[in-house]
């Protein structure tokens, strides 16, 4: 892919809708320690020219990653895709270690927020909870080995091809789930 005409430099920002910009900024600062960095607000959408007043807020998620939200008071009440399970669409953030993941869980729970996990995914562990907008948030820490990541990369295309042909879960990486099952048995 080195000859591709587009050379990406990472994710500039990911944007989601929120119910209340101030509440959202305060929640992400308090719960995840993000820094509120900037806001844009217009009555007309710059890209389309449409009249649709908005507040667009930006939070620093670390490592030059930015999470943004739009509050859209003129639009119908915010909802979610009811045809997609709540566990599918989520924002996942990296933490440095299992100890940090457990400390994060304790912190989030101390704020009265329900937390699911840690969940073992073979090469990473994560916890899950919801922000005040109903967006699922995941904190994850990598625990895999270089060999495991290499094996996953090797089987990625065969798995995708098999899935595309059968729409049944390929078994090329069953070892991931075996690792998780074994850990759950020992706990």
PDB file of C-alpha atoms in Angstrom:
ATOM      1  CA  UNK A   1       0.000   0.000   0.000  1.00  0.00           C
ATOM      2  CA  UNK A   2       3.039   2.332  -0.047  1.00  0.00           C
ATOM      3  CA  UNK A   3       2.126   3.555  -3.542  1.00  0.00           C
ATOM      4  CA  UNK A   4      -1.336   4.745  -2.498  1.00  0.00           C
ATOM      5  CA  UNK A   5      -1.887   8.420  -3.382  1.00  0.00           C
ATOM      6  CA  UNK A   6      -3.272   9.276   0.066  1.00  0.00           C
ATOM      7  CA  UNK A   7      -0.841   9.337   2.984  1.00  0.00           C
ATOM      8  CA  UNK A   8      -2.819   9.458   6.200  1.00  0.00           C
ATOM      9  CA  UNK A   9      -1.265  10.980   9.287  1.00  0.00           C
ATOM     10  CA  UNK A  10      -3.712   9.484  11.772  1.00  0.00           C
ATOM     11  CA  UNK A  11      -7.202  10.428  12.888  1.00  0.00           C
ATOM     12  CA  UNK A  12      -7.656  14.205  13.064  1.00  0.00           C
ATOM     13  CA  UNK A  13     -10.801  13.828  15.174  1.00  0.00           C
ATOM     14  CA  UNK A  14     -13.830  11.619  15.548  1.00  0.00           C
ATOM     15  CA  UNK A  15     -17.137  13.458  15.963  1.00  0.00           C
ATOM     16  CA  UNK A  16     -20.350  12.296  17.592  1.00  0.00           C
ATOM     17  CA  UNK A  17     -23.597  13.952  18.536  1.00  0.00           C
ATOM     18  CA  UNK A  18     -24.342  14.934  22.129  1.00  0.00           C
ATOM     19  CA  UNK A  19     -27.462  16.024  23.996  1.00  0.00           C
ATOM     20  CA  UNK A  20     -25.772  18.859  25.907  1.00  0.00           C
ATOM     21  CA  UNK A  21     -22.303  20.156  25.021  1.00  0.00           C
ATOM     22  CA  UNK A  22     -21.473  21.508  28.485  1.00  0.00           C
ATOM     23  CA  UNK A  23     -22.601  18.338  30.267  1.00  0.00           C
ATOM     24  CA  UNK A  24     -20.620  16.227  27.790  1.00  0.00           C
ATOM     25  CA  UNK A  25     -17.412  18.265  28.189  1.00  0.00           C
ATOM     26  CA  UNK A  26     -17.694  18.146  31.976  1.00  0.00           C
ATOM     27  CA  UNK A  27     -18.362  14.383  31.948  1.00  0.00           C
ATOM     28  CA  UNK A  28     -15.334  13.579  29.749  1.00  0.00           C
ATOM     29  CA  UNK A  29     -13.119  15.846  31.873  1.00  0.00           C
ATOM     30  CA  UNK A  30     -14.331  14.332  35.173  1.00  0.00           C
ATOM     31  CA  UNK A  31     -14.581  10.687  34.136  1.00  0.00           C
ATOM     32  CA  UNK A  32     -11.708  10.294  31.658  1.00  0.00           C
ATOM     33  CA  UNK A  33      -9.478  13.281  32.434  1.00  0.00           C
ATOM     34  CA  UNK A  34      -9.734  14.700  28.921  1.00  0.00           C
ATOM     35  CA  UNK A  35      -8.881  18.354  28.374  1.00  0.00           C
ATOM     36  CA  UNK A  36     -11.464  20.559  26.676  1.00  0.00           C
ATOM     37  CA  UNK A  37      -9.451  22.377  24.011  1.00  0.00           C
ATOM     38  CA  UNK A  38     -11.741  24.318  21.672  1.00  0.00           C
ATOM     39  CA  UNK A  39     -15.194  24.911  20.271  1.00  0.00           C
ATOM     40  CA  UNK A  40     -16.733  26.054  16.994  1.00  0.00           C
ATOM     41  CA  UNK A  41     -20.246  27.411  16.811  1.00  0.00           C
ATOM     42  CA  UNK A  42     -22.162  28.594  13.772  1.00  0.00           C
ATOM     43  CA  UNK A  43     -25.721  29.107  12.595  1.00  0.00           C
ATOM     44  CA  UNK A  44     -24.929  27.726   9.142  1.00  0.00           C
ATOM     45  CA  UNK A  45     -23.044  24.508   8.369  1.00  0.00           C
ATOM     46  CA  UNK A  46     -19.762  25.495   6.635  1.00  0.00           C
ATOM     47  CA  UNK A  47     -19.709  22.502   4.269  1.00  0.00           C
ATOM     48  CA  UNK A  48     -23.342  22.728   3.099  1.00  0.00           C
ATOM     49  CA  UNK A  49     -24.485  26.240   3.966  1.00  0.00           C
ATOM     50  CA  UNK A  50     -27.622  24.826   5.581  1.00  0.00           C
ATOM     51  CA  UNK A  51     -29.133  26.701   8.513  1.00  0.00           C
ATOM     52  CA  UNK A  52     -28.569  24.407  11.497  1.00  0.00           C
ATOM     53  CA  UNK A  53     -27.150  26.133  14.595  1.00  0.00           C
ATOM     54  CA  UNK A  54     -24.627  23.966  16.394  1.00  0.00           C
ATOM     55  CA  UNK A  55     -21.967  23.863  19.072  1.00  0.00           C
ATOM     56  CA  UNK A  56     -18.967  21.715  18.127  1.00  0.00           C
ATOM     57  CA  UNK A  57     -16.667  20.915  21.089  1.00  0.00           C
ATOM     58  CA  UNK A  58     -13.242  19.257  21.030  1.00  0.00           C
ATOM     59  CA  UNK A  59     -11.527  17.206  23.749  1.00  0.00           C
ATOM     60  CA  UNK A  60      -7.930  15.983  23.868  1.00  0.00           C
ATOM     61  CA  UNK A  61      -7.895  12.189  24.234  1.00  0.00           C
ATOM     62  CA  UNK A  62      -4.077  12.047  24.381  1.00  0.00           C
ATOM     63  CA  UNK A  63      -1.423  11.273  21.763  1.00  0.00           C
ATOM     64  CA  UNK A  64      -2.811  13.842  19.282  1.00  0.00           C
ATOM     65  CA  UNK A  65      -6.197  12.095  19.272  1.00  0.00           C
ATOM     66  CA  UNK A  66      -9.212  14.361  19.455  1.00  0.00           C
ATOM     67  CA  UNK A  67     -12.791  13.479  20.316  1.00  0.00           C
ATOM     68  CA  UNK A  68     -15.439  15.984  19.231  1.00  0.00           C
ATOM     69  CA  UNK A  69     -19.166  16.384  19.803  1.00  0.00           C
ATOM     70  CA  UNK A  70     -21.941  18.352  18.135  1.00  0.00           C
ATOM     71  CA  UNK A  71     -24.924  19.707  20.036  1.00  0.00           C
ATOM     72  CA  UNK A  72     -27.732  20.292  17.520  1.00  0.00           C
ATOM     73  CA  UNK A  73     -30.675  22.015  19.264  1.00  0.00           C
ATOM     74  CA  UNK A  74     -32.737  22.471  16.064  1.00  0.00           C
ATOM     75  CA  UNK A  75     -32.649  18.760  15.176  1.00  0.00           C
ATOM     76  CA  UNK A  76     -35.025  16.047  16.431  1.00  0.00           C
ATOM     77  CA  UNK A  77     -34.114  14.512  19.787  1.00  0.00           C
ATOM     78  CA  UNK A  78     -30.992  12.421  19.640  1.00  0.00           C
ATOM     79  CA  UNK A  79     -31.522   8.686  19.321  1.00  0.00           C
ATOM     80  CA  UNK A  80     -29.512   5.647  18.384  1.00  0.00           C
ATOM     81  CA  UNK A  81     -29.656   3.060  15.640  1.00  0.00           C
ATOM     82  CA  UNK A  82     -32.207   0.649  17.097  1.00  0.00           C
ATOM     83  CA  UNK A  83     -31.235  -2.011  14.544  1.00  0.00           C
ATOM     84  CA  UNK A  84     -27.689  -2.173  15.918  1.00  0.00           C
ATOM     85  CA  UNK A  85     -27.055  -3.703  19.366  1.00  0.00           C
ATOM     86  CA  UNK A  86     -25.825  -1.201  21.985  1.00  0.00           C
ATOM     87  CA  UNK A  87     -22.519  -3.103  22.350  1.00  0.00           C
ATOM     88  CA  UNK A  88     -21.476  -2.587  18.709  1.00  0.00           C
ATOM     89  CA  UNK A  89     -20.949   1.165  18.306  1.00  0.00           C
ATOM     90  CA  UNK A  90     -18.480   2.466  20.868  1.00  0.00           C
ATOM     91  CA  UNK A  91     -15.544   4.750  21.553  1.00  0.00           C
ATOM     92  CA  UNK A  92     -12.470   2.795  22.647  1.00  0.00           C
ATOM     93  CA  UNK A  93      -9.547   4.449  24.424  1.00  0.00           C
ATOM     94  CA  UNK A  94      -6.185   2.906  25.290  1.00  0.00           C
ATOM     95  CA  UNK A  95      -4.778   2.775  28.818  1.00  0.00           C
ATOM     96  CA  UNK A  96      -1.204   1.720  29.588  1.00  0.00           C
ATOM     97  CA  UNK A  97      -1.575  -1.419  31.699  1.00  0.00           C
ATOM     98  CA  UNK A  98      -3.910  -3.811  33.462  1.00  0.00           C
ATOM     99  CA  UNK A  99      -3.242  -1.930  36.717  1.00  0.00           C
ATOM    100  CA  UNK A 100      -4.335   1.319  35.027  1.00  0.00           C
ATOM    101  CA  UNK A 101      -7.428  -0.423  33.668  1.00  0.00           C
ATOM    102  CA  UNK A 102      -8.419  -1.607  37.158  1.00  0.00           C
ATOM    103  CA  UNK A 103      -7.735   1.845  38.622  1.00  0.00           C
ATOM    104  CA  UNK A 104      -9.889   3.391  35.886  1.00  0.00           C
ATOM    105  CA  UNK A 105     -12.682   0.948  36.684  1.00  0.00           C
ATOM    106  CA  UNK A 106     -12.553   1.885  40.375  1.00  0.00           C
ATOM    107  CA  UNK A 107     -12.589   5.595  39.493  1.00  0.00           C
ATOM    108  CA  UNK A 108     -15.536   5.313  37.081  1.00  0.00           C
ATOM    109  CA  UNK A 109     -17.512   3.185  39.538  1.00  0.00           C
ATOM    110  CA  UNK A 110     -16.769   5.703  42.319  1.00  0.00           C
ATOM    111  CA  UNK A 111     -18.645   8.260  40.209  1.00  0.00           C
ATOM    112  CA  UNK A 112     -21.751   6.066  40.306  1.00  0.00           C
ATOM    113  CA  UNK A 113     -21.355   4.787  36.745  1.00  0.00           C
ATOM    114  CA  UNK A 114     -22.037   1.111  36.031  1.00  0.00           C
ATOM    115  CA  UNK A 115     -18.993  -0.651  34.548  1.00  0.00           C
ATOM    116  CA  UNK A 116     -18.876  -3.992  32.748  1.00  0.00           C
ATOM    117  CA  UNK A 117     -15.636  -5.926  32.863  1.00  0.00           C
ATOM    118  CA  UNK A 118     -12.759  -6.323  32.686  1.00  0.00           C
ATOM    119  CA  UNK A 119     -13.461  -8.470  29.648  1.00  0.00           C
ATOM    120  CA  UNK A 120     -10.602 -10.573  28.308  1.00  0.00           C
ATOM    121  CA  UNK A 121     -10.270 -10.495  24.511  1.00  0.00           C
ATOM    122  CA  UNK A 122      -7.135 -12.650  24.244  1.00  0.00           C
ATOM    123  CA  UNK A 123      -4.764  -9.838  23.228  1.00  0.00           C
ATOM    124  CA  UNK A 124      -6.369  -7.033  25.232  1.00  0.00           C
ATOM    125  CA  UNK A 125      -8.605  -6.497  28.236  1.00  0.00           C
ATOM    126  CA  UNK A 126     -11.265  -3.833  28.478  1.00  0.00           C
ATOM    127  CA  UNK A 127     -14.041  -2.292  30.543  1.00  0.00           C
ATOM    128  CA  UNK A 128     -17.268  -0.730  29.246  1.00  0.00           C
ATOM    129  CA  UNK A 129     -19.686   1.966  30.394  1.00  0.00           C
ATOM    130  CA  UNK A 130     -21.959   4.639  28.890  1.00  0.00           C
ATOM    131  CA  UNK A 131     -21.559   8.416  28.655  1.00  0.00           C
ATOM    132  CA  UNK A 132     -24.538  10.734  29.333  1.00  0.00           C
ATOM    133  CA  UNK A 133     -25.448  10.663  25.617  1.00  0.00           C
ATOM    134  CA  UNK A 134     -25.805   6.887  25.514  1.00  0.00           C
ATOM    135  CA  UNK A 135     -22.486   6.354  23.703  1.00  0.00           C
ATOM    136  CA  UNK A 136     -20.718   3.211  24.880  1.00  0.00           C
ATOM    137  CA  UNK A 137     -17.171   3.906  26.063  1.00  0.00           C
ATOM    138  CA  UNK A 138     -14.448   1.271  26.259  1.00  0.00           C
ATOM    139  CA  UNK A 139     -11.103   1.499  28.019  1.00  0.00           C
ATOM    140  CA  UNK A 140      -8.670  -1.136  26.788  1.00  0.00           C
ATOM    141  CA  UNK A 141      -5.128  -2.251  27.513  1.00  0.00           C
ATOM    142  CA  UNK A 142      -3.063  -4.397  25.169  1.00  0.00           C
ATOM    143  CA  UNK A 143      -1.685  -7.603  26.683  1.00  0.00           C
ATOM    144  CA  UNK A 144      -0.770  -9.620  23.580  1.00  0.00           C
ATOM    145  CA  UNK A 145       2.651 -10.719  22.421  1.00  0.00           C
ATOM    146  CA  UNK A 146       4.344  -9.737  19.168  1.00  0.00           C
ATOM    147  CA  UNK A 147       3.817 -13.315  17.966  1.00  0.00           C
ATOM    148  CA  UNK A 148       0.072 -13.115  18.666  1.00  0.00           C
ATOM    149  CA  UNK A 149      -0.298  -9.811  16.806  1.00  0.00           C
ATOM    150  CA  UNK A 150       1.731 -11.247  13.903  1.00  0.00           C
ATOM    151  CA  UNK A 151      -0.508 -14.330  13.747  1.00  0.00           C
ATOM    152  CA  UNK A 152      -3.646 -12.163  13.760  1.00  0.00           C
ATOM    153  CA  UNK A 153      -2.305 -10.088  10.886  1.00  0.00           C
ATOM    154  CA  UNK A 154      -1.479 -13.276   8.963  1.00  0.00           C
ATOM    155  CA  UNK A 155      -5.016 -14.676   9.268  1.00  0.00           C
ATOM    156  CA  UNK A 156      -6.887 -11.375   8.836  1.00  0.00           C
ATOM    157  CA  UNK A 157      -7.459 -11.697   5.066  1.00  0.00           C
ATOM    158  CA  UNK A 158      -8.335 -15.408   5.095  1.00  0.00           C
ATOM    159  CA  UNK A 159     -10.844 -14.677   7.873  1.00  0.00           C
ATOM    160  CA  UNK A 160     -12.396 -11.810   5.929  1.00  0.00           C
ATOM    161  CA  UNK A 161     -12.624 -13.900   2.779  1.00  0.00           C
ATOM    162  CA  UNK A 162     -14.249 -16.798   4.636  1.00  0.00           C
ATOM    163  CA  UNK A 163     -16.690 -14.474   6.415  1.00  0.00           C
ATOM    164  CA  UNK A 164     -17.629 -12.816   3.114  1.00  0.00           C
ATOM    165  CA  UNK A 165     -18.358 -16.210   1.552  1.00  0.00           C
ATOM    166  CA  UNK A 166     -20.191 -17.869   4.450  1.00  0.00           C
ATOM    167  CA  UNK A 167     -21.325 -15.168   6.952  1.00  0.00           C
ATOM    168  CA  UNK A 168     -20.258 -17.649   9.641  1.00  0.00           C
ATOM    169  CA  UNK A 169     -17.546 -16.951  12.193  1.00  0.00           C
ATOM    170  CA  UNK A 170     -14.164 -18.157  10.869  1.00  0.00           C
ATOM    171  CA  UNK A 171     -12.098 -20.151  13.364  1.00  0.00           C
ATOM    172  CA  UNK A 172      -8.609 -18.945  12.393  1.00  0.00           C
ATOM    173  CA  UNK A 173      -8.188 -17.063  15.695  1.00  0.00           C
ATOM    174  CA  UNK A 174     -10.113 -19.300  18.102  1.00  0.00           C
ATOM    175  CA  UNK A 175      -7.011 -19.317  20.308  1.00  0.00           C
ATOM    176  CA  UNK A 176      -7.944 -15.745  21.392  1.00  0.00           C
ATOM    177  CA  UNK A 177     -11.151 -16.945  22.980  1.00  0.00           C
ATOM    178  CA  UNK A 178      -9.461 -20.010  24.455  1.00  0.00           C
ATOM    179  CA  UNK A 179      -7.061 -17.710  26.318  1.00  0.00           C
ATOM    180  CA  UNK A 180      -9.984 -15.708  27.689  1.00  0.00           C
ATOM    181  CA  UNK A 181     -11.965 -18.845  28.642  1.00  0.00           C
ATOM    182  CA  UNK A 182      -8.952 -20.302  30.450  1.00  0.00           C
ATOM    183  CA  UNK A 183      -8.496 -17.104  32.453  1.00  0.00           C
ATOM    184  CA  UNK A 184     -12.186 -17.017  33.404  1.00  0.00           C
ATOM    185  CA  UNK A 185     -11.970 -20.651  34.610  1.00  0.00           C
ATOM    186  CA  UNK A 186      -9.021 -19.816  36.875  1.00  0.00           C
ATOM    187  CA  UNK A 187     -10.771 -16.803  38.477  1.00  0.00           C
TER     188      UNK A 187
END
